[in-house]
Structures are given as structure tokens and as C-alpha cells.
Coordinates of C-alpha atoms in Angstrom, one line a residue:
Chain M
X368 CA -14.3 9.4 -22.2
X369 CA -14.7 13.0 -21.1
X370 CA -12.4 14.7 -18.7
X371 CA -14.6 14.1 -15.6
X372 CA -14.8 10.3 -16.3
X373 CA -11.0 10.2 -17.0
X374 CA -10.2 11.9 -13.7
X375 CA -12.6 9.6 -11.8
X376 CA -10.9 6.5 -13.2
X377 CA -7.5 7.5 -11.7
X378 CA -6.9 5.3 -8.6
X379 CA -5.5 8.3 -6.7
X380 CA -8.9 10.0 -7.0
X381 CA -11.0 6.8 -7.0
X382 CA -14.4 7.3 -5.2
X383 CA -13.8 11.0 -4.6
X384 CA -17.2 12.8 -4.5
X385 CA -18.0 14.3 -7.9
X386 CA -17.7 17.9 -6.7
X387 CA -14.0 17.2 -5.9
X388 CA -13.5 15.7 -9.4
X389 CA -15.0 18.8 -10.9
X390 CA -12.7 21.0 -8.8
X391 CA -9.7 19.0 -10.0
X392 CA -10.9 19.4 -13.6
X393 CA -10.6 23.2 -13.2
X394 CA -6.8 22.9 -12.5
X395 CA -5.7 20.0 -14.6
X396 CA -3.5 20.6 -17.7
X397 CA -3.4 18.0 -20.5
X398 CA 0.0 17.6 -22.0
X399 CA 1.5 15.3 -24.7
X400 CA 5.1 14.3 -25.0
X401 CA 6.9 12.7 -28.0
X402 CA 8.9 9.5 -27.6
X403 CA 12.2 10.3 -25.8
X404 CA 11.0 13.8 -24.7
X405 CA 11.9 15.0 -21.2
X406 CA 9.0 15.6 -18.9
X407 CA 11.1 16.9 -16.0
X408 CA 14.7 16.6 -14.9
X409 CA 16.4 15.7 -11.6
X410 CA 16.6 18.9 -9.4
X411 CA 13.7 20.7 -11.2
X412 CA 11.3 22.4 -8.8
X413 CA 8.4 20.1 -8.0
X414 CA 5.8 22.5 -9.4
X415 CA 3.1 19.9 -9.9
X416 CA 2.4 16.2 -10.2
X417 CA 1.5 14.0 -13.1
X418 CA -0.8 11.1 -14.0
X419 CA -0.1 9.0 -17.2
X420 CA -3.1 9.0 -19.5
X421 CA -1.7 7.1 -22.4
X422 CA 1.7 5.7 -23.3
X423 CA 4.5 5.0 -20.8
X424 CA 6.8 7.2 -18.8
X425 CA 10.2 6.2 -17.5
X426 CA 11.7 7.5 -14.3
X427 CA 15.5 7.3 -14.1
X428 CA 18.7 8.6 -12.6
X429 CA 22.1 9.0 -14.2
X430 CA 25.2 7.6 -12.5
X431 CA 28.3 9.8 -12.4
X432 CA 29.5 7.9 -15.5
X433 CA 26.3 8.8 -17.3
X434 CA 24.8 5.3 -17.0
X435 CA 21.1 5.4 -16.9
X436 CA 19.3 3.5 -14.0
X437 CA 15.6 3.1 -14.5
X438 CA 13.7 3.4 -11.2
X439 CA 10.2 2.8 -12.5
X440 CA 8.1 2.7 -15.6
X441 CA 4.6 4.1 -15.3
X442 CA 1.6 3.1 -17.3
X443 CA -1.9 4.7 -17.8
X444 CA -3.6 6.0 -14.7
X445 CA -0.5 5.8 -12.5
X446 CA 0.6 9.0 -10.8
X447 CA 4.2 10.1 -10.9
X448 CA 6.1 12.9 -9.2
X449 CA 3.4 13.1 -6.5
X450 CA 5.7 12.2 -3.6
X451 CA 8.2 15.0 -4.0
X452 CA 5.4 17.5 -5.0
X453 CA 3.3 16.7 -1.9
X454 CA 6.5 16.9 0.3
X455 CA 7.5 20.2 -1.3
X456 CA 10.8 18.9 -2.6
X457 CA 12.5 19.1 -6.0
X458 CA 12.1 16.1 -8.4
X459 CA 14.7 13.5 -7.3
X460 CA 15.0 11.9 -10.8
X461 CA 14.4 12.4 -14.5
X462 CA 11.1 11.6 -16.3
X463 CA 11.0 10.9 -20.0
X464 CA 8.3 9.6 -22.3
X465 CA 9.1 6.0 -23.5
X466 CA 6.7 6.4 -26.4
X467 CA 4.3 9.1 -27.4
X468 CA 2.4 9.8 -24.1
X469 CA -0.4 11.8 -22.8
X470 CA -0.3 13.0 -19.2
X471 CA -2.4 15.1 -16.8
X472 CA -0.5 17.8 -15.0
X473 CA -1.8 19.1 -11.7
X474 CA 0.1 22.4 -10.8
X475 CA 1.1 22.4 -7.1
X476 CA 0.0 25.9 -6.2
X477 CA -3.5 25.5 -7.8
X478 CA -3.8 22.1 -6.0
X479 CA -2.9 23.7 -2.6
X480 CA -5.5 26.4 -3.4
X481 CA -8.2 23.8 -3.8
X482 CA -7.3 22.2 -0.5
X483 CA -7.2 25.5 1.3
X484 CA -10.7 26.4 0.0
X485 CA -12.0 22.9 0.6
X486 CA -10.1 20.8 3.2
X487 CA -12.4 17.9 2.6
X488 CA -10.7 17.3 -0.8
X489 CA -7.5 16.5 1.1
X490 CA -9.4 14.4 3.6
X491 CA -11.1 12.4 0.9
X492 CA -7.8 11.9 -0.9
X493 CA -6.3 10.7 2.5
X494 CA -9.2 8.3 2.7
X495 CA -8.6 7.0 -0.8
X496 CA -4.9 6.4 -0.1
X497 CA -5.6 4.9 3.4
X498 CA -8.2 2.5 1.9
X499 CA -5.7 1.4 -0.8
X500 CA -3.0 1.0 1.9
X501 CA -5.3 -1.1 4.0
X502 CA -6.1 -3.3 1.0
X503 CA -2.4 -3.6 0.0
X504 CA -1.5 -4.5 3.6
X505 CA -4.0 -7.4 3.6
X506 CA -2.7 -8.5 0.2
X507 CA 0.9 -8.4 1.4
X508 CA -0.1 -10.4 4.4
X509 CA -1.8 -13.0 2.3
X510 CA 1.2 -13.2 0.0
X511 CA 3.7 -13.1 2.9
X512 CA 2.1 -15.8 5.0
X513 CA 3.2 -18.5 2.6
X514 CA 6.9 -17.9 2.9
X515 CA 7.7 -15.3 5.5
X516 CA 7.1 -17.4 8.6
X517 CA 9.6 -20.0 7.3
X518 CA 12.1 -17.3 6.5
X519 CA 11.6 -15.8 9.9
X520 CA 12.1 -19.1 11.6
X521 CA 15.3 -19.7 9.6
X522 CA 16.5 -16.2 10.6
X523 CA 15.8 -16.8 14.3
X524 CA 17.6 -20.2 14.2
X525 CA 20.6 -18.5 12.4
X526 CA 20.7 -15.8 15.1
X527 CA 20.7 -18.6 17.8
X528 CA 23.5 -20.5 16.1
X529 CA 25.6 -17.4 15.8
X530 CA 25.3 -17.1 19.6
X531 CA 26.3 -20.7 20.3
X532 CA 22.8 -22.0 20.3
X533 CA 21.3 -19.8 23.0
X534 CA 17.6 -19.5 23.1
X535 CA 17.7 -15.9 24.2
X536 CA 18.0 -13.7 21.1
X537 CA 18.5 -10.0 20.8
X538 CA 17.5 -8.6 17.4
X539 CA 20.4 -6.4 16.3
X540 CA 18.2 -4.6 13.7
X541 CA 14.9 -2.8 13.9
X542 CA 11.6 -4.5 13.1
X543 CA 11.4 -2.4 10.0
X544 CA 14.8 -3.5 8.8
X545 CA 14.0 -7.2 9.7
X546 CA 10.7 -6.9 7.8
X547 CA 12.6 -5.7 4.7
X548 CA 15.1 -8.4 5.0
X549 CA 12.3 -11.0 5.1
X550 CA 10.5 -9.4 2.2
X551 CA 7.4 -8.1 4.1
X552 CA 6.2 -5.1 6.1
X553 CA 6.5 -4.4 9.9
X554 CA 2.7 -4.9 10.4
X555 CA 2.8 -8.4 8.9
X556 CA 6.0 -9.3 10.8
X557 CA 4.3 -8.3 14.1
X558 CA 1.4 -10.5 13.3
X559 CA 3.6 -13.5 12.4
X560 CA 5.5 -13.0 15.7
X561 CA 2.2 -12.9 17.6
X562 CA 1.1 -16.1 16.0
X563 CA 4.4 -17.8 16.7
X564 CA 4.0 -16.7 20.3
X565 CA 0.4 -18.1 20.5
X566 CA 1.7 -21.4 19.1
X567 CA 4.4 -21.3 21.8
X568 CA 7.3 -21.4 19.3
X569 CA 8.8 -18.3 20.7
X570 CA 8.1 -15.7 23.4
X571 CA 8.7 -11.9 23.1
X572 CA 10.7 -10.7 26.1
X573 CA 10.6 -7.0 25.2
X574 CA 10.8 -5.0 22.0
X575 CA 14.0 -6.6 20.6
X576 CA 14.3 -9.7 22.7
X577 CA 12.9 -13.1 21.6
X578 CA 13.2 -16.4 23.4
X579 CA 13.0 -19.6 21.5
X580 CA 10.6 -22.0 23.2
X581 CA 10.3 -24.8 20.6
X582 CA 13.4 -25.2 18.5
X583 CA 12.0 -28.3 16.6
X584 CA 8.9 -26.4 15.7
X585 CA 10.9 -23.6 14.3
X586 CA 13.1 -26.1 12.3
X587 CA 9.9 -27.6 10.9
X588 CA 8.7 -24.1 9.8
X589 CA 12.1 -23.2 8.3
X590 CA 12.1 -26.5 6.2
X591 CA 8.5 -25.9 5.2
X592 CA 7.2 -29.0 6.9
X593 CA 5.2 -27.0 9.4
X594 CA 2.9 -24.0 8.8
X595 CA 1.4 -21.5 11.2
X596 CA -2.2 -22.5 11.8
Chain T
X1436 CA 9.1 8.6 25.0
X1437 CA 7.5 12.0 25.1
X1438 CA 4.4 12.9 23.1
X1439 CA 6.3 14.4 20.1
X1440 CA 8.5 11.3 19.8
X1441 CA 5.4 9.0 20.1
X1442 CA 3.6 10.9 17.3
X1443 CA 6.6 10.9 15.1
X1444 CA 6.9 7.1 15.4
X1445 CA 3.4 6.6 13.9
X1446 CA 3.8 5.4 10.3
X1447 CA 0.8 7.6 9.2
X1448 CA 2.9 10.6 10.3
X1449 CA 6.4 9.3 9.5
X1450 CA 8.8 11.9 8.3
X1451 CA 6.3 14.7 8.7
X1452 CA 8.2 18.0 9.4
X1453 CA 8.4 18.6 13.2
X1454 CA 6.1 21.7 13.0
X1455 CA 3.3 19.4 11.8
X1456 CA 4.0 16.9 14.6
X1457 CA 3.7 19.8 17.1
X1458 CA 0.4 20.9 15.5
X1459 CA -0.9 17.3 15.9
X1460 CA 0.2 17.3 19.5
X1461 CA -2.1 20.2 20.2
X1462 CA -5.2 18.3 19.2
X1463 CA -4.4 14.7 20.2
X1464 CA -6.3 13.1 23.1
X1465 CA -4.8 10.2 25.0
X1466 CA -7.3 7.6 26.1
X1467 CA -7.2 4.2 27.9
X1468 CA -9.6 1.4 27.5
X1469 CA -10.1 -1.6 29.7
X1470 CA -10.1 -5.1 28.3
X1471 CA -13.4 -5.7 26.5
X1472 CA -14.4 -2.0 26.6
X1473 CA -16.1 -0.5 23.5
X1474 CA -14.1 2.2 21.7
X1475 CA -16.8 2.9 19.1
X1476 CA -19.9 1.1 17.8
X1477 CA -21.1 0.5 14.2
X1478 CA -23.1 3.5 13.0
X1479 CA -21.5 6.0 15.5
X1480 CA -20.6 9.3 14.0
X1481 CA -17.0 9.2 12.7
X1482 CA -16.0 12.1 14.9
X1483 CA -12.3 11.3 15.0
X1484 CA -9.7 8.7 14.2
X1485 CA -7.4 6.6 16.4
X1486 CA -3.9 5.2 16.6
X1487 CA -3.1 2.3 18.9
X1488 CA -0.3 3.2 21.4
X1489 CA -0.3 0.0 23.6
X1490 CA -2.4 -3.1 23.7
X1491 CA -4.5 -4.4 20.9
X1492 CA -7.8 -3.3 19.3
X1493 CA -10.3 -5.6 17.6
X1494 CA -12.6 -4.3 14.8
X1495 CA -15.6 -6.5 14.2
X1496 CA -19.1 -6.7 12.9
X1497 CA -22.1 -8.7 14.3
X1498 CA -24.2 -10.9 12.0
X1499 CA -28.0 -10.8 12.3
X1500 CA -27.7 -13.9 14.6
X1501 CA -25.3 -11.9 16.8
X1502 CA -22.3 -13.8 15.7
X1503 CA -19.1 -11.8 15.8
X1504 CA -16.9 -11.5 12.7
X1505 CA -13.5 -10.0 13.3
X1506 CA -12.3 -7.8 10.5
X1507 CA -9.0 -6.8 11.8
X1508 CA -6.8 -6.7 14.9
X1509 CA -4.7 -3.6 15.3
X1510 CA -1.4 -3.4 17.2
X1511 CA 0.7 -0.4 18.4
X1512 CA 1.2 2.4 16.0
X1513 CA -1.5 1.3 13.6
X1514 CA -4.3 3.7 12.8
X1515 CA -7.9 2.7 12.9
X1516 CA -11.2 4.4 12.0
X1517 CA -9.2 6.8 9.7
X1518 CA -10.9 5.7 6.4
X1519 CA -14.5 6.5 7.5
X1520 CA -13.4 9.6 9.4
X1521 CA -11.4 11.0 6.4
X1522 CA -14.4 10.2 4.1
X1523 CA -16.9 11.8 6.5
X1524 CA -18.8 8.6 7.1
X1525 CA -20.0 6.9 10.2
X1526 CA -18.0 4.0 11.6
X1527 CA -18.9 0.9 9.6
X1528 CA -18.0 -1.6 12.4
X1529 CA -17.4 -1.9 16.2
X1530 CA -14.0 -1.4 17.9
X1531 CA -13.2 -3.0 21.2
X1532 CA -10.0 -3.2 23.3
X1533 CA -8.8 -6.8 23.3
X1534 CA -6.7 -6.1 26.4
X1535 CA -6.0 -2.9 28.4
X1536 CA -5.1 -0.5 25.5
X1537 CA -3.9 3.0 25.2
X1538 CA -4.9 5.0 22.1
X1539 CA -4.4 8.4 20.6
X1540 CA -7.7 10.1 19.5
X1541 CA -7.6 12.8 16.8
X1542 CA -10.9 14.7 16.7
X1543 CA -12.1 15.2 13.2
X1544 CA -13.1 18.9 13.5
X1545 CA -9.8 19.9 15.1
X1546 CA -7.9 17.9 12.4
X1547 CA -9.8 19.7 9.6
X1548 CA -9.0 23.0 11.4
X1549 CA -5.3 22.2 11.3
X1550 CA -5.5 21.4 7.5
X1551 CA -7.4 24.6 6.8
X1552 CA -4.9 26.7 8.6
X1553 CA -2.0 24.8 7.1
X1554 CA -2.7 22.8 3.9
X1555 CA 0.9 21.6 3.8
X1556 CA 0.0 19.2 6.7
X1557 CA -2.4 17.5 4.4
X1558 CA 0.0 17.5 1.5
X1559 CA 2.8 16.0 3.7
X1560 CA 0.4 13.3 4.9
X1561 CA -0.5 12.6 1.3
X1562 CA 3.2 12.3 0.6
X1563 CA 3.6 9.9 3.5
X1564 CA 0.8 7.7 2.3
X1565 CA 1.9 7.9 -1.4
X1566 CA 5.4 6.9 -0.4
X1567 CA 4.1 3.9 1.6
X1568 CA 1.8 2.9 -1.3
X1569 CA 4.7 3.1 -3.7
X1570 CA 6.8 0.9 -1.4
X1571 CA 3.9 -1.6 -0.9
X1572 CA 3.3 -1.7 -4.7
X1573 CA 7.0 -2.7 -5.2
X1574 CA 6.7 -5.3 -2.5
X1575 CA 3.5 -6.8 -3.9
X1576 CA 5.2 -7.0 -7.3
X1577 CA 8.2 -8.8 -5.8
X1578 CA 5.9 -11.2 -3.9
X1579 CA 3.5 -11.6 -6.9
X1580 CA 6.1 -12.3 -9.6
X1581 CA 6.8 -15.7 -8.1
X1582 CA 3.3 -17.1 -8.5
X1583 CA 1.0 -14.7 -10.3
X1584 CA 2.4 -15.2 -13.9
X1585 CA 1.7 -18.9 -13.5
X1586 CA -1.8 -18.3 -12.2
X1587 CA -2.5 -15.9 -15.0
X1588 CA -1.2 -18.3 -17.6
X1589 CA -3.5 -21.0 -16.1
X1590 CA -6.4 -18.6 -16.2
X1591 CA -5.8 -17.7 -19.8
X1592 CA -5.6 -21.4 -20.8
X1593 CA -8.8 -22.0 -18.9
X1594 CA -10.6 -19.2 -20.7
X1595 CA -9.4 -20.6 -24.0
X1596 CA -10.5 -24.1 -23.2
X1597 CA -13.9 -22.8 -22.2
X1598 CA -14.2 -21.3 -25.7
X1599 CA -13.2 -24.5 -27.5
X1600 CA -9.5 -23.8 -27.6
X1601 CA -9.7 -20.4 -29.4
X1602 CA -6.6 -18.3 -29.1
X1603 CA -8.7 -15.1 -29.2
X1604 CA -9.8 -14.3 -25.6
X1605 CA -12.1 -11.7 -24.3
X1606 CA -11.8 -11.0 -20.6
X1607 CA -15.3 -11.0 -19.1
X1608 CA -14.2 -9.2 -15.9
X1609 CA -12.3 -6.0 -15.4
X1610 CA -8.6 -5.9 -14.8
X1611 CA -9.2 -4.9 -11.2
X1612 CA -11.4 -8.0 -10.7
X1613 CA -8.9 -10.2 -12.5
X1614 CA -6.1 -8.9 -10.3
X1615 CA -8.0 -9.7 -7.2
X1616 CA -8.8 -13.2 -8.5
X1617 CA -5.1 -13.8 -9.1
X1618 CA -4.1 -12.3 -5.7
X1619 CA -2.4 -9.2 -6.9
X1620 CA -3.1 -5.5 -7.9
X1621 CA -3.9 -4.1 -11.3
X1622 CA -0.5 -2.3 -11.6
X1623 CA 1.3 -5.6 -11.2
X1624 CA -1.1 -7.5 -13.5
X1625 CA -0.5 -4.9 -16.2
X1626 CA 3.3 -5.3 -15.9
X1627 CA 3.0 -9.1 -16.1
X1628 CA 0.8 -8.8 -19.2
X1629 CA 3.4 -6.5 -20.8
X1630 CA 6.2 -8.9 -20.0
X1631 CA 4.2 -11.8 -21.4
X1632 CA 3.7 -9.7 -24.6
X1633 CA 7.4 -8.9 -24.8
X1634 CA 8.2 -12.6 -24.5
X1635 CA 5.6 -13.2 -27.3
X1636 CA 3.5 -15.5 -25.2
X1637 CA 0.4 -13.3 -25.8
X1638 CA -0.6 -10.1 -27.6
X1639 CA -3.0 -7.5 -26.3
X1640 CA -5.6 -6.7 -28.9
X1641 CA -7.4 -4.0 -27.0
X1642 CA -8.4 -3.3 -23.4
X1643 CA -10.1 -6.7 -22.8
X1644 CA -8.9 -8.8 -25.7
X1645 CA -5.9 -11.1 -25.5
X1646 CA -4.5 -13.3 -28.2
X1647 CA -2.6 -16.5 -27.2
X1648 CA 0.6 -16.6 -29.4
X1649 CA 2.5 -19.4 -27.6
X1650 CA 0.3 -22.0 -26.0
X1651 CA 3.2 -24.3 -25.0
X1652 CA 4.9 -21.4 -23.3
X1653 CA 1.8 -20.6 -21.3
X1654 CA 1.5 -24.2 -20.3
X1655 CA 5.1 -24.2 -19.1
X1656 CA 4.4 -21.1 -17.0
X1657 CA 1.1 -22.6 -15.6
X1658 CA 3.0 -25.8 -14.5
X1659 CA 5.9 -23.7 -13.0
X1660 CA 8.5 -25.1 -15.5
X1661 CA 8.9 -21.7 -17.1
X1662 CA 9.3 -18.3 -15.6
X1663 CA 9.1 -14.8 -16.9
X1664 CA 12.7 -13.6 -17.5

């Protein structure tokens, strides 16, 4: 594969117009790291982001006792370091090659120069990421709809029990936190709440207030006997 | 909530530095649509993207017989139209208010002007989207690890049976397509394949070649009796 084809196969750049791929080819630096070699260290200036081309890269932090905590292992075509580099922050963790690894390095200043000359590169990358996010959101929804409504029903019944069986609940955490607790994202949680309202299991009485309308229905969902239609 | 707070609560802009939020406030247009009113039509020029502020917005296509197919319903703080607008395409579907709805409209030209003057707005938005993608990837992995290894094991056994029980399989679809088929993403599929290799259930013999090493183990996974450790 030549450089242009390699760049075009990176999901972060997928379906970018070929002129943008060619622009990126003018700034990319190809680097190789031996097994165990450090790529960057925590606190280093985020002077550019990386994409794994071959091998595997470990991202880790060290505890105060020197114990290593692996945050992520990246495989070919996955980017790493891009979040701190895009935000203009230092690297928040260490990166090390787990085996002999090839990477692409995109220097931050040169990348900003490309965007300044051609804002549509940034717009197209925003489109790429937005499209992937949209796809991931749908997938999370598909994966979540099997279990999350039951978990949510159980959580609402638990909140009710803790308040001596009242049907008027006040969520004491944000929707984002509740979504994390239930293993989903706020968008999907909102949709599940809407569907539960349509099926008259609950009613939303404001941003954090929920009224239980059909306790038996919720119990059926929590036990897995009933599903949202 | 004032405009700045409202803009800051949109996930697409979450944790943007306040100067970027203020820049966005200079170009945003607040619009209200009545129930059933068209926001844009398929084929319209993608002259700007939207964020729902209140109400709900339906995105739909019409079949040749005039039958409506709903693609998505967006709720407050969700963006819509941003993928075609960032890619410089026309709107690929219709948008209509499902109930009285307030939206923020960000004109494309003004948005590009902001990025041209200040590329770090684009970089920071790329960081926001990258961070969300990272989070979603982890969540999909958590949600997938329950069922996808079993589905993958069943698929590999099916491929083997179709080839008269051979242990040497050649995938006839790409990893991306296989990931979709199994209800996950390529990143997670790769990780599951690596774990299956580490547990000596299979061995990867090249990009599309898989050798079955432990048929009984795969059968256990397909039936749900065995899990990846």
C-alpha cells in the first residue's frame, strides 16, 4: 500500500476528499519503535498525534507506588494522543510500543497550518467524526435496548422503595450520570424514558421528576418478563 | 439559561473554551418551528447545521409511493444536519418539527469564517468529538463483550461447516462488514479476535484467514457456556 492508500484507510480520515489526504501526506512522519520503547511520556507537550500502522501501542499511567495501570491498547489504524493534541494539552499518560510498531506522526503545528489554509479539511474531519458518532449512537441504542430498560425500571423501583414506596421520584443525579450508571448514553436514556412514557409506565414531571404510573409494568420490565414495544 | 450557558450545554460543544462558545454565540440564529412545519427538505443546500433546543425534530425520507420512512427523531441538545453540512453536501433527507420546537441554526459560511480566523475552534471541536468517540467505543466494547464473542464463535463454526468442517477459514467479507453483522465495531471485533487467539481458540493466519484451534471451546462460547476471560 502506498502512503495515500494507507492514510485513506485510517477511520479518522475515512472518506476525506483525496486532496485532503494528499495535504495530510505532506505533513505525516513515519516512525518505528522497538518493543518496549517509549513513544511519549506523561506531561510531554502534545506536539502531534499518532496513528498505529503496525504493531500495538500501550497507553498507561504509573501510580505513586510505580504500579502500571494500562488505560488502552491501540491496534493498527487507531489514532492515539489526538484528544490532548486537539485540545492543546500535554499528554496525560505514557505511550510505549508493546511490540515493534510503526506509527504515523502528525505534527500539531503543521496540522493547524493545513486547517488554516483549508478550513474544509477540518470540516470534513468533523463530518467523519460526526458520522462515526451517529453510527456508534445507533449501535449503542441497539445494544442497550435489550438490557437498559429493565435496569432503568429496577432503578426507578429502587428509588421509590427508598422513599417509602412513593410514586413521585426526584432523580438525585444528572441524566448523564444515570446513563453511565445504567451502562448507556444520555441520548439512549432519553429515548427509553420517552418510550416508557408513551407506554404509560411513567410520566416525566420536569427535568428530574418522574412519576410512576404503572408499578406492575415496571416490575415486569425489571424482571425481564416485559419489554418495551 | 442565557445563550452562552445554552451553547455550553450542547454535547457537540461540551468543554469548549469559553472564548469559542462566545464566538459561536455571534453566529447562532435562534428559530422556532410550529408542529408539522418543515425545517429543511431533501436536496436543499446544506447551508447550516442545527441543534434542537426544545421540542422534537423528525428526520425522514419519502419512498417513491410517498410513504414516509423516519430515520431519526432528535431531542433537545442533539445536533442534526451537521454531517452533510460539514461535508459540504445537500441535505439527504427532510426535517420537520414533531411538535412546537426551538432550534439553534449555525450558518455554514459564518461557521467556516470562525474556523478560518481561529483554527483552534475546529481543533477543540475535533477533540470534543474524539473524546466522545473514545467513550462510545469503550461503552460499545462493554456492551458487546457479553454477546458478540458467542455470536462470532457461532459464525466461525458456521463458516467451517459450510466448508465441510475445515479448520482453515477465509473470511469472505471485510472486518468492517463482519463487525456490522455481529452488531459491533471493527475495533471491538479485533480485540475479541486477539483474546480468542490468546486463549488459543483460534489463530490468525493473515488479514482474512483464521484457523480454528479449539472447536469445543468455540462451541462452548457459541452456546453461552463459556466466556472469554
